[in-house]
Amino acid sequence: LAVHLAGTCVDHGGTVLNYMQVTGLVKSRIGSVCGVMAEDGETGDSYTLHARCVVNATGVFVDEIIRMDEANSRRLVRPSQGVHIVLDRKYLQSESALLIPKTTDKRVLFAIPWHGRVLVGTTDTQMDTCSLEPRALAEEIDFILFALKNYMVRPPGRADILSVFAGLRPLAAPDNDDHTGTKDISRKHYLQVSSSGLVTITGGKWTTYRKMAEDTVDRAAMVAGLERKNCRTEDLPIHGSVADVDDHDSLRYYGSDADDMRALVSRHPEMGKRLHKRLPFSRVEVLWSARHEMARTVEDILARRQRALFLDAKAALEMAPEVARIMAAELGRDQDWQRDQIARFTELARGYFPAN
Ligand SMILES: Cc1cc2nc3c(=O)[nH]c(=O)nc-3n(C[C@H](O)[C@H](O)[C@H](O)COP(=O)(O)OP(=O)(O)OC[C@H]3O[C@@H](n4cnc5c(N)ncnc54)[C@H](O)[C@@H]3O)c2cc1C
């Protein structure tokens, strides 16, 4: 969804950049925020980008950007880690999800059929620091496996986990003190404009992204002094949207782009082959994502375009050399690049196997 939202932005005339880290804010003589300084993660080149309004939507990292604006500002976000495990489908042989309404820490736990596997989660662990690559804690995995013991006929053990991954929820807690537990903090979104005009959006949910976007863009337009227009997001189809979806088509997630992908396969039949026997992903998806979806690394493909790493970490590791080969041919990279990419991905994937 995130990739297709970026595609929607481009379809409507926007420009999107990845691997471009904001390192500072640009301010005018009267102290208004009027741009950002950014560093290209691939070349190390620095840029100054001017704008009438800057929106800070950096998830758990919003406070870092806010401090570039006001060095002594109070912490806005409380990071809460959530862990999911992925199991073989045999553990939930149903089209329906299982909801455990009250776990020992008085939360809910879900087991959901997901891409031919079962997704189980989640936890709520308050964190003091934020990492770009958060790791599941051993006790979080134990907690999930323990909760399943009472509900599954054949409860899974650690060795049955196909992948385990962690994420950080950016919980907006402008009024909460540091002692409020993260599970008691509201999941609503929070929008603020600083005295120098930096617009920050945080908190909220994936499911409410359109409402979050509408509130943010309306406020940003006001800050930038743009003409008032009615927001169109509520009914705006996203990139690739199609009326009918064939549930048996492995390229269905690409929507209308799938036609162009099939045309590529008819010109290069080897691109239609699967990358791994346990997963439905084919070679053409690697080519497509490198050519049209700004994928730059093996990790981009296996974690952020095809989600193979989340479905079956071992299979993803086995796919890495072929993915590197296809990307290298498309992006004009050499053997050293392929070796480096495989090594980096192997190191990353280690974190997706539960430690015994
Ligand atoms: C465990 C877990 C469970 C969840 N469950 C649900 C659920 O049940 N329902 C639901 O709707 N949502 C759920 N969510 C989603 C969640 O609630 C948020 O909506 C989402 O994680 C935050 O999105 P975001 O866009 O604010 O931040 P992110 O997705 O983190 O995006 C922030 C982006 O900013 C970039 N960035 C950071 N710093 C910089 C910088 N200096 N320069 C440039 N870029 C930068 C980051 O690289 C990242 O791409 C869950 C999330 C987690 C982790």
Coordinates of N, CA and C in Angstrom, one line a residue, residues 84-210:
H84 N 5.3 -9.4 15.7 CA 4.4 -10.5 15.1 C 5.2 -11.7 14.8
I85 N 4.6 -12.9 14.9 CA 5.3 -14.1 14.3 C 4.4 -14.6 13.2
V86 N 5.1 -15.3 12.3 CA 4.4 -15.9 11.1 C 4.6 -17.4 11.2
L87 N 3.5 -18.1 11.0 CA 3.5 -19.6 11.1 C 2.9 -20.2 9.9
D88 N 3.2 -21.5 9.7 CA 2.6 -22.3 8.6 C 1.0 -22.2 8.8
R89 N 0.4 -22.3 7.6 CA -1.1 -22.3 7.6 C -1.8 -23.4 8.4
K90 N -1.0 -24.5 8.6 CA -1.7 -25.6 9.3 C -2.1 -25.3 10.8
Y91 N -1.5 -24.2 11.3 CA -1.9 -23.8 12.7 C -3.2 -23.1 12.8
L92 N -3.8 -22.7 11.7 CA -5.1 -22.0 11.7 C -5.8 -22.4 10.4
Q93 N -6.5 -23.5 10.3 CA -7.0 -24.0 9.1 C -8.4 -23.4 8.9
S94 N -8.5 -22.1 8.7 CA -9.8 -21.4 8.6 C -9.6 -20.2 7.8
E95 N -10.6 -19.7 7.2 CA -10.6 -18.4 6.5 C -10.8 -17.3 7.4
S96 N -11.2 -17.6 8.7 CA -11.5 -16.6 9.7 C -10.3 -16.4 10.6
A97 N -10.2 -15.1 11.1 CA -9.2 -14.8 12.1 C -9.6 -15.3 13.5
L98 N -8.6 -15.5 14.3 CA -8.9 -15.9 15.7 C -8.6 -14.6 16.6
L99 N -9.5 -14.3 17.5 CA -9.2 -13.1 18.4 C -9.2 -13.6 19.8
I100 N -8.1 -13.4 20.5 CA -8.0 -13.8 21.9 C -8.3 -12.5 22.6
P101 N -9.5 -12.4 23.3 CA -9.9 -11.0 23.7 C -9.2 -10.5 25.0
K102 N -8.6 -11.3 25.8 CA -7.9 -10.8 26.9 C -6.7 -11.6 27.3
T103 N -5.5 -11.1 27.0 CA -4.3 -11.8 27.3 C -3.9 -11.5 28.7
T104 N -2.8 -12.1 29.2 CA -2.4 -11.9 30.6 C -2.1 -10.4 30.9
D105 N -1.7 -9.7 29.8 CA -1.4 -8.2 30.0 C -2.6 -7.4 29.6
K106 N -3.8 -8.0 29.6 CA -5.1 -7.3 29.4 C -5.2 -6.6 28.0
R107 N -4.6 -7.3 27.0 CA -4.7 -6.7 25.6 C -5.4 -7.8 24.8
V108 N -5.5 -7.5 23.4 CA -6.0 -8.6 22.6 C -4.9 -9.1 21.7
L109 N -5.1 -10.4 21.3 CA -4.1 -11.0 20.4 C -4.9 -11.6 19.2
F110 N -4.3 -11.4 18.0 CA -4.9 -11.9 16.8 C -4.1 -13.0 16.2
A111 N -4.8 -14.0 15.5 CA -4.1 -14.9 14.6 C -4.9 -14.8 13.3
I112 N -4.2 -14.3 12.2 CA -4.9 -14.0 11.0 C -4.4 -14.7 9.8
P113 N -5.3 -15.3 9.0 CA -4.7 -15.9 7.7 C -4.1 -14.8 6.9
W114 N -2.9 -15.0 6.4 CA -2.1 -13.9 5.8 C -1.2 -14.5 4.7
H115 N -1.6 -14.2 3.4 CA -0.7 -14.6 2.3 C -0.3 -16.1 2.4
G116 N -1.3 -17.0 2.7 CA -1.0 -18.4 2.8 C -0.3 -18.8 4.1
R117 N -0.1 -18.0 5.0 CA 0.5 -18.3 6.3 C -0.5 -17.8 7.4
V118 N 0.0 -17.8 8.6 CA -0.8 -17.3 9.7 C 0.0 -16.2 10.4
L119 N -0.5 -15.0 10.6 CA 0.2 -13.9 11.3 C -0.4 -13.8 12.7
V120 N 0.5 -13.8 13.7 CA 0.0 -13.8 15.1 C 0.7 -12.6 15.8
G121 N -0.1 -11.8 16.4 CA 0.5 -10.7 17.2 C -0.6 -9.9 17.9
T122 N -0.3 -9.0 18.7 CA 1.1 -8.4 18.8 C 1.4 -8.1 20.2
T123 N 2.5 -7.5 20.5 CA 2.9 -7.1 21.8 C 2.8 -5.6 21.9
D124 N 3.0 -5.1 23.1 CA 3.1 -3.6 23.4 C 4.1 -3.3 24.4
T125 N 5.4 -3.1 23.9 CA 6.5 -2.9 24.8 C 7.0 -1.5 24.7
Q126 N 7.0 -0.8 25.8 CA 7.5 0.6 25.8 C 9.0 0.6 25.6
M127 N 9.5 1.4 24.7 CA 10.9 1.5 24.4 C 11.4 2.9 24.7
D128 N 12.7 3.0 25.1 CA 13.3 4.3 25.4 C 14.0 4.8 24.2
T129 N 14.5 3.9 23.3 CA 15.2 4.4 22.1 C 14.6 3.8 20.8
C130 N 14.8 4.5 19.7 CA 14.2 4.0 18.4 C 15.3 3.6 17.5
S131 N 15.1 2.4 16.9 CA 16.1 1.9 16.0 C 15.4 1.8 14.6
L132 N 16.1 1.9 13.5 CA 15.5 1.7 12.2 C 15.2 0.3 12.0
E133 N 15.9 -0.6 12.7 CA 15.7 -2.0 12.5 C 15.4 -2.7 13.9
P134 N 14.2 -2.4 14.5 CA 13.9 -2.9 15.8 C 13.9 -4.5 15.8
R135 N 14.3 -5.1 16.9 CA 14.4 -6.5 17.0 C 13.4 -7.0 18.0
A136 N 12.8 -8.2 17.8 CA 11.9 -8.8 18.7 C 12.7 -9.2 20.0
L137 N 12.1 -9.0 21.2 CA 12.7 -9.4 22.4 C 12.3 -10.9 22.6
A138 N 13.2 -11.6 23.3 CA 12.9 -13.1 23.5 C 11.6 -13.2 24.3
E139 N 11.4 -12.3 25.3 CA 10.1 -12.4 26.1 C 8.9 -12.0 25.3
E140 N 9.0 -11.2 24.3 CA 7.8 -10.9 23.4 C 7.4 -12.2 22.7
I141 N 8.4 -12.9 22.1 CA 8.1 -14.2 21.4 C 7.5 -15.2 22.4
D142 N 8.0 -15.3 23.6 CA 7.5 -16.2 24.6 C 6.1 -15.9 24.9
F143 N 5.8 -14.6 25.0 CA 4.4 -14.1 25.4 C 3.4 -14.6 24.4
I144 N 3.8 -14.4 23.1 CA 2.8 -14.8 22.0 C 2.7 -16.3 22.0
L145 N 3.8 -17.1 22.1 CA 3.6 -18.5 22.1 C 2.8 -19.1 23.3
F146 N 3.0 -18.4 24.4 CA 2.3 -18.8 25.6 C 0.8 -18.6 25.5
A147 N 0.5 -17.4 24.9 CA -1.0 -17.1 24.7 C -1.6 -18.1 23.8
L148 N -0.9 -18.6 22.8 CA -1.5 -19.5 21.8 C -1.7 -20.9 22.4
K149 N -0.9 -21.2 23.5 CA -1.0 -22.6 24.1 C -2.4 -23.0 24.5
N150 N -3.2 -21.9 25.0 CA -4.5 -22.2 25.4 C -5.6 -22.3 24.3
Y151 N -5.2 -22.0 23.1 CA -6.2 -21.9 22.1 C -6.0 -22.8 20.9
M152 N -4.8 -23.2 20.7 CA -4.5 -24.1 19.5 C -4.4 -25.5 19.9
V153 N -5.0 -26.4 19.0 CA -4.9 -27.8 19.3 C -3.5 -28.3 19.3
R154 N -2.7 -27.8 18.3 CA -1.3 -28.2 18.3 C -0.5 -26.9 18.4
P155 N -0.2 -26.4 19.6 CA 0.5 -25.1 19.7 C 1.9 -25.1 19.1
P156 N 2.2 -24.0 18.5 CA 3.6 -24.0 17.8 C 4.7 -23.7 18.9
G157 N 5.9 -24.1 18.6 CA 7.1 -23.8 19.4 C 7.9 -22.8 18.6
R158 N 9.1 -22.5 19.2 CA 10.0 -21.5 18.5 C 10.4 -22.0 17.2
A159 N 10.7 -23.3 17.1 CA 11.3 -23.8 15.8 C 10.2 -23.8 14.7
D160 N 9.0 -23.6 15.0 CA 7.9 -23.5 14.0 C 7.7 -22.1 13.4
I161 N 8.4 -21.1 14.0 CA 8.2 -19.8 13.5 C 9.0 -19.6 12.2
L162 N 8.2 -19.1 11.2 CA 8.8 -18.9 9.8 C 9.5 -17.5 9.7
S163 N 9.0 -16.6 10.5 CA 9.6 -15.3 10.5 C 9.1 -14.5 11.8
V164 N 9.9 -13.7 12.4 CA 9.4 -12.9 13.5 C 9.9 -11.5 13.2
F165 N 9.0 -10.5 13.4 CA 9.5 -9.1 13.1 C 8.9 -8.2 14.1
A166 N 9.5 -7.0 14.3 CA 9.1 -6.0 15.2 C 8.9 -4.7 14.5
G167 N 8.0 -3.9 15.1 CA 7.8 -2.5 14.5 C 7.6 -1.6 15.7
L168 N 7.8 -0.3 15.4 CA 7.6 0.7 16.5 C 6.4 1.6 16.2
R169 N 5.4 1.6 17.1 CA 4.3 2.5 16.9 C 4.7 3.9 17.4
P170 N 4.4 4.9 16.6 CA 4.7 6.2 17.1 C 3.4 6.7 17.9
L171 N 3.4 6.5 19.2 CA 2.2 6.9 19.9 C 2.4 8.4 20.3
A172 N 1.4 9.2 20.0 CA 1.4 10.6 20.3 C 1.0 10.8 21.7
A173 N 1.9 11.4 22.5 CA 1.6 11.6 23.9 C 2.0 13.0 24.4
P174 N 1.4 14.0 23.8 CA 1.8 15.3 24.1 C 1.5 15.7 25.6
D175 N 0.4 15.1 26.1 CA 0.0 15.5 27.5 C 0.3 14.4 28.5
N176 N 0.8 13.3 28.1 CA 1.0 12.2 29.1 C 2.4 12.3 29.7
D177 N 2.5 12.0 31.0 CA 3.8 12.0 31.6 C 4.5 10.6 31.2
D178 N 5.8 10.6 31.5 CA 6.6 9.4 31.1 C 6.2 8.1 31.8
H179 N 5.3 8.2 32.8 CA 4.9 7.0 33.6 C 3.7 6.4 33.0
T180 N 3.0 7.0 32.1 CA 1.8 6.4 31.5 C 2.2 5.2 30.7
G181 N 1.7 4.0 30.9 CA 2.0 2.8 30.1 C 1.6 3.0 28.7
T182 N 2.4 2.5 27.7 CA 2.0 2.7 26.3 C 0.7 2.2 25.9
K183 N 0.3 1.1 26.6 CA -1.0 0.5 26.2 C -2.2 1.4 26.6
D184 N -1.9 2.4 27.5 CA -3.0 3.3 27.9 C -3.0 4.6 27.1
I185 N -2.0 4.7 26.1 CA -2.0 6.0 25.4 C -2.9 5.8 24.1
S186 N -3.6 6.9 23.8 CA -4.6 6.9 22.7 C -3.8 6.6 21.4
R187 N -4.5 5.9 20.5 CA -4.0 5.7 19.1 C -4.4 6.7 18.1
K188 N -5.0 7.8 18.6 CA -5.5 8.9 17.7 C -4.3 9.6 17.1
H189 N -4.5 10.3 16.0 CA -3.4 11.0 15.4 C -3.4 12.4 16.0
Y190 N -2.2 13.0 15.9 CA -2.0 14.3 16.6 C -1.2 15.2 15.6
L191 N -1.7 16.4 15.4 CA -1.2 17.4 14.4 C -0.8 18.6 15.1
Q192 N 0.5 19.1 14.9 CA 0.8 20.4 15.5 C 1.6 21.2 14.5
V193 N 1.5 22.5 14.7 CA 2.3 23.5 13.9 C 3.2 24.3 14.8
S194 N 4.5 24.3 14.6 CA 5.3 25.0 15.5 C 5.3 26.5 15.2
S195 N 5.9 27.3 16.1 CA 5.8 28.8 15.9 C 6.6 29.2 14.6
S196 N 7.5 28.3 14.1 CA 8.2 28.6 12.9 C 7.6 28.0 11.7
G197 N 6.4 27.3 11.9 CA 5.6 26.8 10.7 C 5.9 25.3 10.4
L198 N 6.7 24.6 11.2 CA 6.9 23.2 10.9 C 5.6 22.4 11.3
V199 N 5.1 21.7 10.3 CA 3.8 20.9 10.5 C 4.3 19.5 10.9
T200 N 3.8 19.0 12.0 CA 4.2 17.6 12.4 C 2.9 16.8 12.6
I201 N 2.9 15.6 12.0 CA 1.8 14.7 12.1 C 2.3 13.4 12.7
T202 N 1.7 12.9 13.7 CA 2.1 11.6 14.3 C 1.0 10.9 15.0
G203 N 1.3 9.7 15.5 CA 0.2 8.9 16.1 C -0.6 8.3 15.0
G204 N -1.8 8.0 15.3 CA -2.8 7.5 14.3 C -2.5 6.0 13.9
K205 N -3.2 5.6 12.8 CA -3.2 4.2 12.4 C -3.0 4.2 10.9
W206 N -2.6 3.0 10.4 CA -2.6 2.8 8.9 C -4.0 3.0 8.4
T207 N -5.0 2.4 9.1 CA -6.4 2.4 8.6 C -7.0 3.8 8.6
T208 N -6.4 4.8 9.2 CA -6.9 6.2 9.2 C -6.0 7.1 8.4
Y209 N -5.2 6.5 7.5 CA -4.2 7.4 6.8 C -4.8 8.5 6.0
R210 N -6.0 8.2 5.4 CA -6.6 9.2 4.5 C -7.1 10.4 5.3

